[in-house]
Amino acid sequence: RARARAGEVAVAAQGKAGGSWLKYSCLGCLGILAFVILIVVGVAGIALMQVRSEEIAETTLSPSLPAPPPVAPPPDGTAPPPAPQPETGTSRALPAGRGKVLLDLAGGEFVVEPALPGETLHVEAVYDKTSYRLEEVLEAPEEGPWTYQVRFRRTGSSGFMGFIRALMGANTPRVRVLLPRNVPMELDTRIGQGGAEVEIGGLWITSAAIRFQQGGLSLAISEPLREPMERLELNGGMGGFATRSLGNASPRSLEVDFRMGGMDLDLRGAWRNDADIRIDASMGGGSVRLPRDAVILGLEGQSLRRPEMKSTPELPLPTLRFAVTTSMGEVEFR
């Protein structure tokens, strides 16, 4: 009997200890949950205060660029003929009044497009002055090309706090860059943590480099450029991009490099010369739409079926030479 009573006492003590452990565990979980809720509520409160204290600015930048030499229209009123192209192996003469536009944009929505006929280069922006900064730098030497740089960056909270602010109704900044139609220029664009819509059809872009990280890019060339582009570079990571009618730019060199993202590359358009095209894809995939009126080299291993031509072209077709490298991804040609 004494042993039985001792056993009952031990079991009762273990039951009380187990109940106390469970009780304190539940209290600890509730305490952690309450602490997390306080942090979330505090962060949301700070984000709401920042949203209510926004100072929305509407800014227009209009740099005074050197005037390009006037081009006299032909007497019959038709469009001026394109500049003569140099023979293979010769260097092209740089156009007078040329310049370079550098765009360093992050944390918003961005648009690059042609200005209206007769308009000069200008930038239109709508943003919160307490959280973003818009800067411009113009270098215009008396001799030589000019350089115009636009920089847009976030100065306030970023990352998780920026996400919470967006949920609270914060205004999304928007920057619109309008490029003149009659000015020869290089275009160097860097996009980070945002989306960009770029349209350069009809402009006089001699070369372009567009790089983006953690965002999306839409590039369209709806009409042929004033002259074929020397070089076009597209470089992206952790995002996707889509292009339309790149053949209208007729770049003699096209380099596409993307990582951890998707690609939709449209090479159709009015090709006016041969081109060397390099595509390097890593940890991502995409598709390439090929032009019909061109000779394609370097894709012999692809199962492509060329459409039958109804008649023999009077002029030789341009030749597109491809070099494709893929790693942990696939590129489909159509």
mmCIF file of C-alpha atoms in Angstrom:
data_model
loop_
_atom_site.group_PDB
_atom_site.id
_atom_site.type_symbol
_atom_site.label_atom_id
_atom_site.label_comp_id
_atom_site.label_asym_id
_atom_site.label_seq_id
_atom_site.Cartn_x
_atom_site.Cartn_y
_atom_site.Cartn_z
ATOM 1 C CA ARG A 1 0.000 0.000 0.000
ATOM 2 C CA ALA A 2 2.809 2.386 0.867
ATOM 3 C CA ARG A 3 4.431 1.761 -2.535
ATOM 4 C CA ALA A 4 1.110 2.344 -4.335
ATOM 5 C CA ARG A 5 0.554 5.615 -2.515
ATOM 6 C CA ALA A 6 4.096 6.738 -3.347
ATOM 7 C CA GLY A 7 3.464 5.951 -7.028
ATOM 8 C CA GLU A 8 0.229 7.928 -7.008
ATOM 9 C CA VAL A 9 2.001 10.911 -5.480
ATOM 10 C CA ALA A 10 4.767 10.752 -8.135
ATOM 11 C CA VAL A 11 2.225 10.599 -10.986
ATOM 12 C CA ALA A 12 0.318 13.549 -9.563
ATOM 13 C CA ALA A 13 3.544 15.563 -9.269
ATOM 14 C CA GLN A 14 4.457 14.763 -12.880
ATOM 15 C CA GLY A 15 0.963 15.825 -14.015
ATOM 16 C CA LYS A 16 1.266 19.156 -12.240
ATOM 17 C CA ALA A 17 4.750 19.721 -13.726
ATOM 18 C CA GLY A 18 3.503 18.890 -17.235
ATOM 19 C CA GLY A 19 0.558 21.238 -16.844
ATOM 20 C CA SER A 20 2.819 24.036 -15.643
ATOM 21 C CA TRP A 21 5.190 23.547 -18.585
ATOM 22 C CA LEU A 22 2.301 23.655 -21.065
ATOM 23 C CA LYS A 23 0.895 26.734 -19.358
ATOM 24 C CA TYR A 24 4.179 28.630 -19.496
ATOM 25 C CA SER A 25 4.777 27.548 -23.131
ATOM 26 C CA CYS A 26 1.417 28.938 -24.193
ATOM 27 C CA LEU A 27 2.080 32.170 -22.329
ATOM 28 C CA GLY A 28 5.465 32.446 -24.046
ATOM 29 C CA CYS A 29 3.935 31.943 -27.509
ATOM 30 C CA LEU A 30 1.293 34.542 -26.773
ATOM 31 C CA GLY A 31 3.986 36.960 -25.652
ATOM 32 C CA ILE A 32 5.986 36.454 -28.860
ATOM 33 C CA LEU A 33 2.845 36.875 -30.970
ATOM 34 C CA ALA A 34 1.946 40.091 -29.135
ATOM 35 C CA PHE A 35 5.497 41.406 -29.682
ATOM 36 C CA VAL A 36 5.295 40.664 -33.416
ATOM 37 C CA ILE A 37 1.907 42.386 -33.655
ATOM 38 C CA LEU A 38 3.301 45.461 -31.896
ATOM 39 C CA ILE A 39 6.200 45.603 -34.383
ATOM 40 C CA VAL A 40 3.860 45.296 -37.378
ATOM 41 C CA VAL A 41 1.511 47.932 -35.998
ATOM 42 C CA GLY A 42 4.448 50.236 -35.274
ATOM 43 C CA VAL A 43 5.899 49.837 -38.757
ATOM 44 C CA ALA A 44 2.485 50.410 -40.325
ATOM 45 C CA GLY A 45 2.021 53.520 -38.191
ATOM 46 C CA ILE A 46 5.386 54.927 -39.249
ATOM 47 C CA ALA A 47 4.634 54.162 -42.908
ATOM 48 C CA LEU A 48 1.224 55.861 -42.639
ATOM 49 C CA MET A 49 2.805 58.958 -41.122
ATOM 50 C CA GLN A 50 5.345 59.083 -43.946
ATOM 51 C CA VAL A 51 2.586 58.743 -46.551
ATOM 52 C CA ARG A 52 0.621 61.602 -44.995
ATOM 53 C CA SER A 53 3.718 63.817 -44.937
ATOM 54 C CA GLU A 54 4.527 63.383 -48.651
ATOM 55 C CA GLU A 55 5.399 66.500 -50.633
ATOM 56 C CA ILE A 56 4.475 65.761 -54.235
ATOM 57 C CA ALA A 57 6.522 67.783 -56.721
ATOM 58 C CA GLU A 58 5.937 68.221 -60.444
ATOM 59 C CA THR A 59 9.287 69.078 -62.004
ATOM 60 C CA THR A 60 10.357 69.786 -65.584
ATOM 61 C CA LEU A 61 14.009 69.826 -66.635
ATOM 62 C CA SER A 62 14.911 71.535 -69.931
ATOM 63 C CA PRO A 63 18.653 71.587 -70.599
ATOM 64 C CA SER A 64 20.033 74.036 -73.161
ATOM 65 C CA LEU A 65 21.800 71.713 -75.582
ATOM 66 C CA PRO A 66 24.085 72.979 -78.353
ATOM 67 C CA ALA A 67 21.993 73.527 -81.477
ATOM 68 C CA PRO A 68 22.639 70.988 -84.260
ATOM 69 C CA PRO A 69 23.471 72.299 -87.725
ATOM 70 C CA PRO A 70 20.321 73.076 -89.738
ATOM 71 C CA VAL A 71 19.317 70.650 -92.457
ATOM 72 C CA ALA A 72 17.704 72.259 -95.486
ATOM 73 C CA PRO A 73 14.680 70.293 -96.755
ATOM 74 C CA PRO A 74 14.657 69.242 -100.407
ATOM 75 C CA PRO A 75 12.741 71.527 -102.766
ATOM 76 C CA ASP A 76 10.063 68.945 -103.553
ATOM 77 C CA GLY A 77 9.120 68.647 -99.868
ATOM 78 C CA THR A 78 9.947 64.965 -99.545
ATOM 79 C CA ALA A 79 11.911 63.520 -96.653
ATOM 80 C CA PRO A 80 15.692 63.962 -96.859
ATOM 81 C CA PRO A 81 17.577 60.889 -98.040
ATOM 82 C CA PRO A 82 19.501 58.888 -95.438
ATOM 83 C CA ALA A 83 23.150 59.652 -94.970
ATOM 84 C CA PRO A 84 25.456 57.529 -97.160
ATOM 85 C CA GLN A 85 26.879 54.494 -95.418
ATOM 86 C CA PRO A 86 30.634 53.841 -95.419
ATOM 87 C CA GLU A 87 32.147 50.859 -97.136
ATOM 88 C CA THR A 88 33.098 47.806 -95.124
ATOM 89 C CA GLY A 89 36.229 48.349 -93.084
ATOM 90 C CA THR A 90 36.029 52.153 -93.022
ATOM 91 C CA SER A 91 35.151 54.286 -90.024
ATOM 92 C CA ARG A 92 31.976 56.337 -89.953
ATOM 93 C CA ALA A 93 32.183 60.080 -89.597
ATOM 94 C CA LEU A 94 30.617 61.252 -86.346
ATOM 95 C CA PRO A 95 27.681 63.623 -86.941
ATOM 96 C CA ALA A 96 27.955 67.260 -85.907
ATOM 97 C CA GLY A 97 26.083 68.356 -82.790
ATOM 98 C CA ARG A 98 26.185 64.860 -81.359
ATOM 99 C CA GLY A 99 25.871 64.104 -77.658
ATOM 100 C CA LYS A 100 25.220 61.442 -75.047
ATOM 101 C CA VAL A 101 22.249 60.983 -72.720
ATOM 102 C CA LEU A 102 22.878 59.088 -69.471
ATOM 103 C CA LEU A 103 19.826 57.950 -67.504
ATOM 104 C CA ASP A 104 20.329 56.454 -64.028
ATOM 105 C CA LEU A 105 16.840 55.720 -62.706
ATOM 106 C CA ALA A 106 15.630 53.571 -59.824
ATOM 107 C CA GLY A 107 12.564 53.051 -57.666
ATOM 108 C CA GLY A 108 9.679 54.153 -59.866
ATOM 109 C CA GLU A 109 7.949 54.093 -63.217
ATOM 110 C CA PHE A 110 9.968 55.423 -66.150
ATOM 111 C CA VAL A 111 9.107 56.341 -69.724
ATOM 112 C CA VAL A 112 11.547 57.249 -72.509
ATOM 113 C CA GLU A 113 10.001 58.338 -75.794
ATOM 114 C CA PRO A 114 10.393 60.781 -78.708
ATOM 115 C CA ALA A 115 9.475 64.401 -78.147
ATOM 116 C CA LEU A 116 7.026 66.140 -80.444
ATOM 117 C CA PRO A 117 8.470 67.593 -83.681
ATOM 118 C CA GLY A 118 10.302 70.801 -82.868
ATOM 119 C CA GLU A 119 10.572 70.079 -79.132
ATOM 120 C CA THR A 120 13.937 69.850 -77.374
ATOM 121 C CA LEU A 121 15.182 67.377 -74.829
ATOM 122 C CA HIS A 122 13.274 67.666 -71.543
ATOM 123 C CA VAL A 123 12.326 65.606 -68.485
ATOM 124 C CA GLU A 124 8.984 65.544 -66.682
ATOM 125 C CA ALA A 125 8.797 64.054 -63.188
ATOM 126 C CA VAL A 126 6.183 63.623 -60.458
ATOM 127 C CA TYR A 127 7.569 62.369 -57.137
ATOM 128 C CA ASP A 128 7.709 62.821 -53.361
ATOM 129 C CA LYS A 129 10.501 65.253 -52.512
ATOM 130 C CA THR A 130 10.859 63.812 -49.012
ATOM 131 C CA SER A 131 11.744 60.347 -50.333
ATOM 132 C CA TYR A 132 13.284 60.843 -53.789
ATOM 133 C CA ARG A 133 15.824 63.076 -55.450
ATOM 134 C CA LEU A 134 16.016 64.174 -59.088
ATOM 135 C CA GLU A 135 19.342 65.520 -60.370
ATOM 136 C CA GLU A 136 20.718 66.627 -63.726
ATOM 137 C CA VAL A 137 24.205 67.409 -64.997
ATOM 138 C CA LEU A 138 24.969 68.963 -68.386
ATOM 139 C CA GLU A 139 28.472 69.116 -69.835
ATOM 140 C CA ALA A 140 28.587 71.071 -73.086
ATOM 141 C CA PRO A 141 32.140 71.914 -74.184
ATOM 142 C CA GLU A 142 32.645 74.355 -77.006
ATOM 143 C CA GLU A 143 34.186 71.611 -79.116
ATOM 144 C CA GLY A 144 33.256 67.982 -78.966
ATOM 145 C CA PRO A 145 30.128 66.081 -77.933
ATOM 146 C CA TRP A 146 27.912 67.177 -75.056
ATOM 147 C CA THR A 147 26.794 64.910 -72.192
ATOM 148 C CA TYR A 148 23.515 65.145 -70.290
ATOM 149 C CA GLN A 149 22.918 62.983 -67.213
ATOM 150 C CA VAL A 150 19.674 62.478 -65.270
ATOM 151 C CA ARG A 151 19.737 60.667 -61.930
ATOM 152 C CA PHE A 152 16.659 59.648 -59.937
ATOM 153 C CA ARG A 153 17.094 57.846 -56.642
ATOM 154 C CA ARG A 154 15.228 57.027 -53.452
ATOM 155 C CA THR A 155 16.562 58.907 -50.415
ATOM 156 C CA GLY A 156 14.064 57.728 -47.793
ATOM 157 C CA SER A 157 12.920 54.308 -46.697
ATOM 158 C CA SER A 158 13.436 51.386 -49.018
ATOM 159 C CA GLY A 159 12.966 47.650 -49.028
ATOM 160 C CA PHE A 160 10.319 46.398 -46.588
ATOM 161 C CA MET A 161 9.339 49.887 -45.435
ATOM 162 C CA GLY A 162 8.879 50.978 -49.029
ATOM 163 C CA PHE A 163 6.602 47.992 -49.601
ATOM 164 C CA ILE A 164 4.503 48.884 -46.563
ATOM 165 C CA ARG A 165 4.275 52.488 -47.752
ATOM 166 C CA ALA A 166 2.989 51.296 -51.109
ATOM 167 C CA LEU A 167 0.292 49.281 -49.342
ATOM 168 C CA MET A 168 -0.670 52.412 -47.407
ATOM 169 C CA GLY A 169 -1.303 54.311 -50.631
ATOM 170 C CA ALA A 170 2.013 56.083 -51.253
ATOM 171 C CA ASN A 171 2.350 57.776 -54.625
ATOM 172 C CA THR A 172 4.475 55.920 -57.160
ATOM 173 C CA PRO A 173 7.061 58.277 -58.698
ATOM 174 C CA ARG A 174 7.011 58.697 -62.459
ATOM 175 C CA VAL A 175 9.769 60.110 -64.655
ATOM 176 C CA ARG A 176 9.260 60.802 -68.356
ATOM 177 C CA VAL A 177 12.227 61.558 -70.626
ATOM 178 C CA LEU A 178 11.496 63.008 -74.072
ATOM 179 C CA LEU A 179 14.295 62.846 -76.641
ATOM 180 C CA PRO A 180 14.563 65.220 -79.621
ATOM 181 C CA ARG A 181 14.134 63.793 -83.092
ATOM 182 C CA ASN A 182 16.809 65.695 -85.015
ATOM 183 C CA VAL A 183 19.784 65.385 -82.639
ATOM 184 C CA PRO A 184 22.357 62.568 -82.998
ATOM 185 C CA MET A 185 23.030 60.995 -79.627
ATOM 186 C CA GLU A 186 24.148 57.950 -77.713
ATOM 187 C CA LEU A 187 21.758 56.543 -75.116
ATOM 188 C CA ASP A 188 22.977 54.890 -71.909
ATOM 189 C CA THR A 189 20.174 53.833 -69.558
ATOM 190 C CA ARG A 190 20.278 52.053 -66.190
ATOM 191 C CA ILE A 191 17.013 50.957 -64.560
ATOM 192 C CA GLY A 192 16.819 49.514 -61.042
ATOM 193 C CA GLN A 193 13.879 48.346 -58.938
ATOM 194 C CA GLY A 194 11.229 49.637 -61.285
ATOM 195 C CA GLY A 195 9.642 49.370 -64.680
ATOM 196 C CA ALA A 196 10.568 51.187 -67.871
ATOM 197 C CA GLU A 197 8.839 51.715 -71.210
ATOM 198 C CA VAL A 198 11.280 52.826 -73.910
ATOM 199 C CA GLU A 199 10.229 53.907 -77.417
ATOM 200 C CA ILE A 200 12.935 55.295 -79.709
ATOM 201 C CA GLY A 201 11.362 54.893 -83.129
ATOM 202 C CA GLY A 202 12.256 57.670 -85.576
ATOM 203 C CA LEU A 203 15.068 59.090 -83.432
ATOM 204 C CA TRP A 204 18.733 59.579 -84.327
ATOM 205 C CA ILE A 205 20.295 57.122 -81.874
ATOM 206 C CA THR A 206 23.825 56.179 -82.900
ATOM 207 C CA SER A 207 24.262 53.544 -80.170
ATOM 208 C CA ALA A 208 22.377 52.461 -77.053
ATOM 209 C CA ALA A 209 23.026 50.452 -73.899
ATOM 210 C CA ILE A 210 20.053 49.589 -71.678
ATOM 211 C CA ARG A 211 20.671 47.807 -68.386
ATOM 212 C CA PHE A 212 18.079 46.862 -65.785
ATOM 213 C CA GLN A 213 18.087 45.041 -62.453
ATOM 214 C CA GLN A 214 15.119 43.868 -60.371
ATOM 215 C CA GLY A 215 12.548 45.238 -62.736
ATOM 216 C CA GLY A 216 10.950 45.046 -66.140
ATOM 217 C CA LEU A 217 11.701 46.625 -69.495
ATOM 218 C CA SER A 218 9.618 47.174 -72.604
ATOM 219 C CA LEU A 219 11.613 48.393 -75.629
ATOM 220 C CA ALA A 220 9.862 49.293 -78.872
ATOM 221 C CA ILE A 221 11.150 50.758 -82.150
ATOM 222 C CA SER A 222 7.936 51.426 -84.026
ATOM 223 C CA GLU A 223 9.592 53.076 -87.064
ATOM 224 C CA PRO A 224 13.095 53.032 -88.588
ATOM 225 C CA LEU A 225 15.717 55.232 -87.002
ATOM 226 C CA ARG A 226 17.177 58.107 -88.965
ATOM 227 C CA GLU A 227 20.326 56.022 -89.491
ATOM 228 C CA PRO A 228 21.204 52.415 -88.621
ATOM 229 C CA MET A 229 22.484 52.035 -85.098
ATOM 230 C CA GLU A 230 26.102 51.028 -84.605
ATOM 231 C CA ARG A 231 25.586 49.047 -81.392
ATOM 232 C CA LEU A 232 22.675 48.002 -79.183
ATOM 233 C CA GLU A 233 23.266 46.344 -75.807
ATOM 234 C CA LEU A 234 20.539 44.873 -73.579
ATOM 235 C CA ASN A 235 21.652 43.630 -70.166
ATOM 236 C CA GLY A 236 19.254 42.516 -67.438
ATOM 237 C CA GLY A 237 19.024 40.461 -64.291
ATOM 238 C CA MET A 238 16.272 39.386 -61.892
ATOM 239 C CA GLY A 239 13.552 40.624 -64.199
ATOM 240 C CA GLY A 240 12.062 40.313 -67.624
ATOM 241 C CA PHE A 241 12.032 42.327 -70.800
ATOM 242 C CA ALA A 242 10.155 42.404 -74.077
ATOM 243 C CA THR A 243 11.132 44.126 -77.319
ATOM 244 C CA ARG A 244 9.294 44.989 -80.509
ATOM 245 C CA SER A 245 10.662 45.542 -84.032
ATOM 246 C CA LEU A 246 14.363 45.829 -83.218
ATOM 247 C CA GLY A 247 15.064 45.467 -86.923
ATOM 248 C CA ASN A 248 13.971 49.084 -87.364
ATOM 249 C CA ALA A 249 17.140 50.089 -85.481
ATOM 250 C CA SER A 250 19.338 47.923 -87.758
ATOM 251 C CA PRO A 251 22.155 47.664 -85.192
ATOM 252 C CA ARG A 252 25.371 46.387 -86.696
ATOM 253 C CA SER A 253 26.128 44.780 -83.338
ATOM 254 C CA LEU A 254 23.427 43.485 -80.975
ATOM 255 C CA GLU A 255 24.371 42.013 -77.586
ATOM 256 C CA VAL A 256 21.714 40.537 -75.303
ATOM 257 C CA ASP A 257 22.713 39.315 -71.844
ATOM 258 C CA PHE A 258 20.107 38.347 -69.252
ATOM 259 C CA ARG A 259 20.163 36.336 -66.027
ATOM 260 C CA MET A 260 17.426 35.024 -63.733
ATOM 261 C CA GLY A 261 14.610 36.288 -65.911
ATOM 262 C CA GLY A 262 12.644 35.981 -69.106
ATOM 263 C CA MET A 263 13.092 37.453 -72.575
ATOM 264 C CA ASP A 264 10.861 38.148 -75.563
ATOM 265 C CA LEU A 265 13.121 39.387 -78.369
ATOM 266 C CA ASP A 266 11.448 40.591 -81.568
ATOM 267 C CA LEU A 267 13.984 41.076 -84.382
ATOM 268 C CA ARG A 268 11.487 41.906 -87.090
ATOM 269 C CA GLY A 269 11.565 45.245 -88.856
ATOM 270 C CA ALA A 270 13.299 47.023 -91.728
ATOM 271 C CA TRP A 271 16.873 45.731 -91.559
ATOM 272 C CA ARG A 272 19.178 47.900 -93.688
ATOM 273 C CA ASN A 273 22.529 46.166 -93.111
ATOM 274 C CA ASP A 274 24.176 42.990 -91.839
ATOM 275 C CA ALA A 275 24.392 42.390 -88.093
ATOM 276 C CA ASP A 276 26.316 40.334 -85.545
ATOM 277 C CA ILE A 277 23.947 39.167 -82.788
ATOM 278 C CA ARG A 278 25.120 37.617 -79.524
ATOM 279 C CA ILE A 279 22.671 36.172 -76.968
ATOM 280 C CA ASP A 280 23.852 34.991 -73.562
ATOM 281 C CA ALA A 281 21.161 33.527 -71.265
ATOM 282 C CA SER A 282 21.742 32.202 -67.748
ATOM 283 C CA MET A 283 19.133 30.818 -65.341
ATOM 284 C CA GLY A 284 16.337 31.972 -67.583
ATOM 285 C CA GLY A 285 14.702 31.473 -70.928
ATOM 286 C CA GLY A 286 12.926 33.256 -73.679
ATOM 287 C CA SER A 287 11.907 33.405 -77.286
ATOM 288 C CA VAL A 288 13.306 35.151 -80.354
ATOM 289 C CA ARG A 289 11.137 36.176 -83.306
ATOM 290 C CA LEU A 290 13.253 36.207 -86.490
ATOM 291 C CA PRO A 291 12.626 38.426 -89.518
ATOM 292 C CA ARG A 292 11.444 36.840 -92.748
ATOM 293 C CA ASP A 293 13.501 38.951 -95.156
ATOM 294 C CA ALA A 294 16.995 38.132 -93.882
ATOM 295 C CA VAL A 295 19.664 35.472 -94.187
ATOM 296 C CA ILE A 296 20.093 33.689 -90.829
ATOM 297 C CA LEU A 297 23.466 32.182 -89.918
ATOM 298 C CA GLY A 298 24.575 30.431 -86.745
ATOM 299 C CA LEU A 299 21.261 28.693 -85.960
ATOM 300 C CA GLU A 300 21.736 25.625 -88.097
ATOM 301 C CA GLY A 301 20.908 23.379 -85.132
ATOM 302 C CA GLN A 302 17.500 24.990 -84.644
ATOM 303 C CA SER A 303 14.403 23.432 -86.220
ATOM 304 C CA LEU A 304 13.432 26.493 -88.236
ATOM 305 C CA ARG A 305 11.293 26.455 -91.341
ATOM 306 C CA ARG A 306 11.832 29.463 -93.580
ATOM 307 C CA PRO A 307 8.703 30.709 -95.376
ATOM 308 C CA GLU A 308 8.811 30.477 -99.144
ATOM 309 C CA MET A 309 9.486 33.757 -100.942
ATOM 310 C CA LYS A 310 7.113 34.613 -103.774
ATOM 311 C CA SER A 311 9.774 36.382 -105.853
ATOM 312 C CA THR A 312 13.514 36.974 -105.911
ATOM 313 C CA PRO A 313 14.427 40.241 -104.124
ATOM 314 C CA GLU A 314 16.044 42.931 -106.252
ATOM 315 C CA LEU A 315 18.576 43.770 -103.517
ATOM 316 C CA PRO A 316 20.574 41.221 -101.496
ATOM 317 C CA LEU A 317 19.007 40.373 -98.157
ATOM 318 C CA PRO A 318 20.772 41.441 -94.951
ATOM 319 C CA THR A 319 22.653 38.716 -93.103
ATOM 320 C CA LEU A 320 22.155 38.151 -89.371
ATOM 321 C CA ARG A 321 24.972 36.152 -87.766
ATOM 322 C CA PHE A 322 24.056 34.594 -84.397
ATOM 323 C CA ALA A 323 26.164 33.382 -81.467
ATOM 324 C CA VAL A 324 24.002 31.907 -78.697
ATOM 325 C CA THR A 325 25.089 30.685 -75.252
ATOM 326 C CA THR A 326 22.676 29.284 -72.656
ATOM 327 C CA SER A 327 23.166 28.012 -69.103
ATOM 328 C CA MET A 328 20.303 26.555 -67.040
ATOM 329 C CA GLY A 329 17.804 27.887 -69.535
ATOM 330 C CA GLU A 330 16.559 27.665 -73.107
ATOM 331 C CA VAL A 331 16.034 30.126 -75.934
ATOM 332 C CA GLU A 332 13.444 29.307 -78.607
ATOM 333 C CA PHE A 333 13.702 30.741 -82.133
ATOM 334 C CA ARG A 334 10.647 31.279 -84.292
#
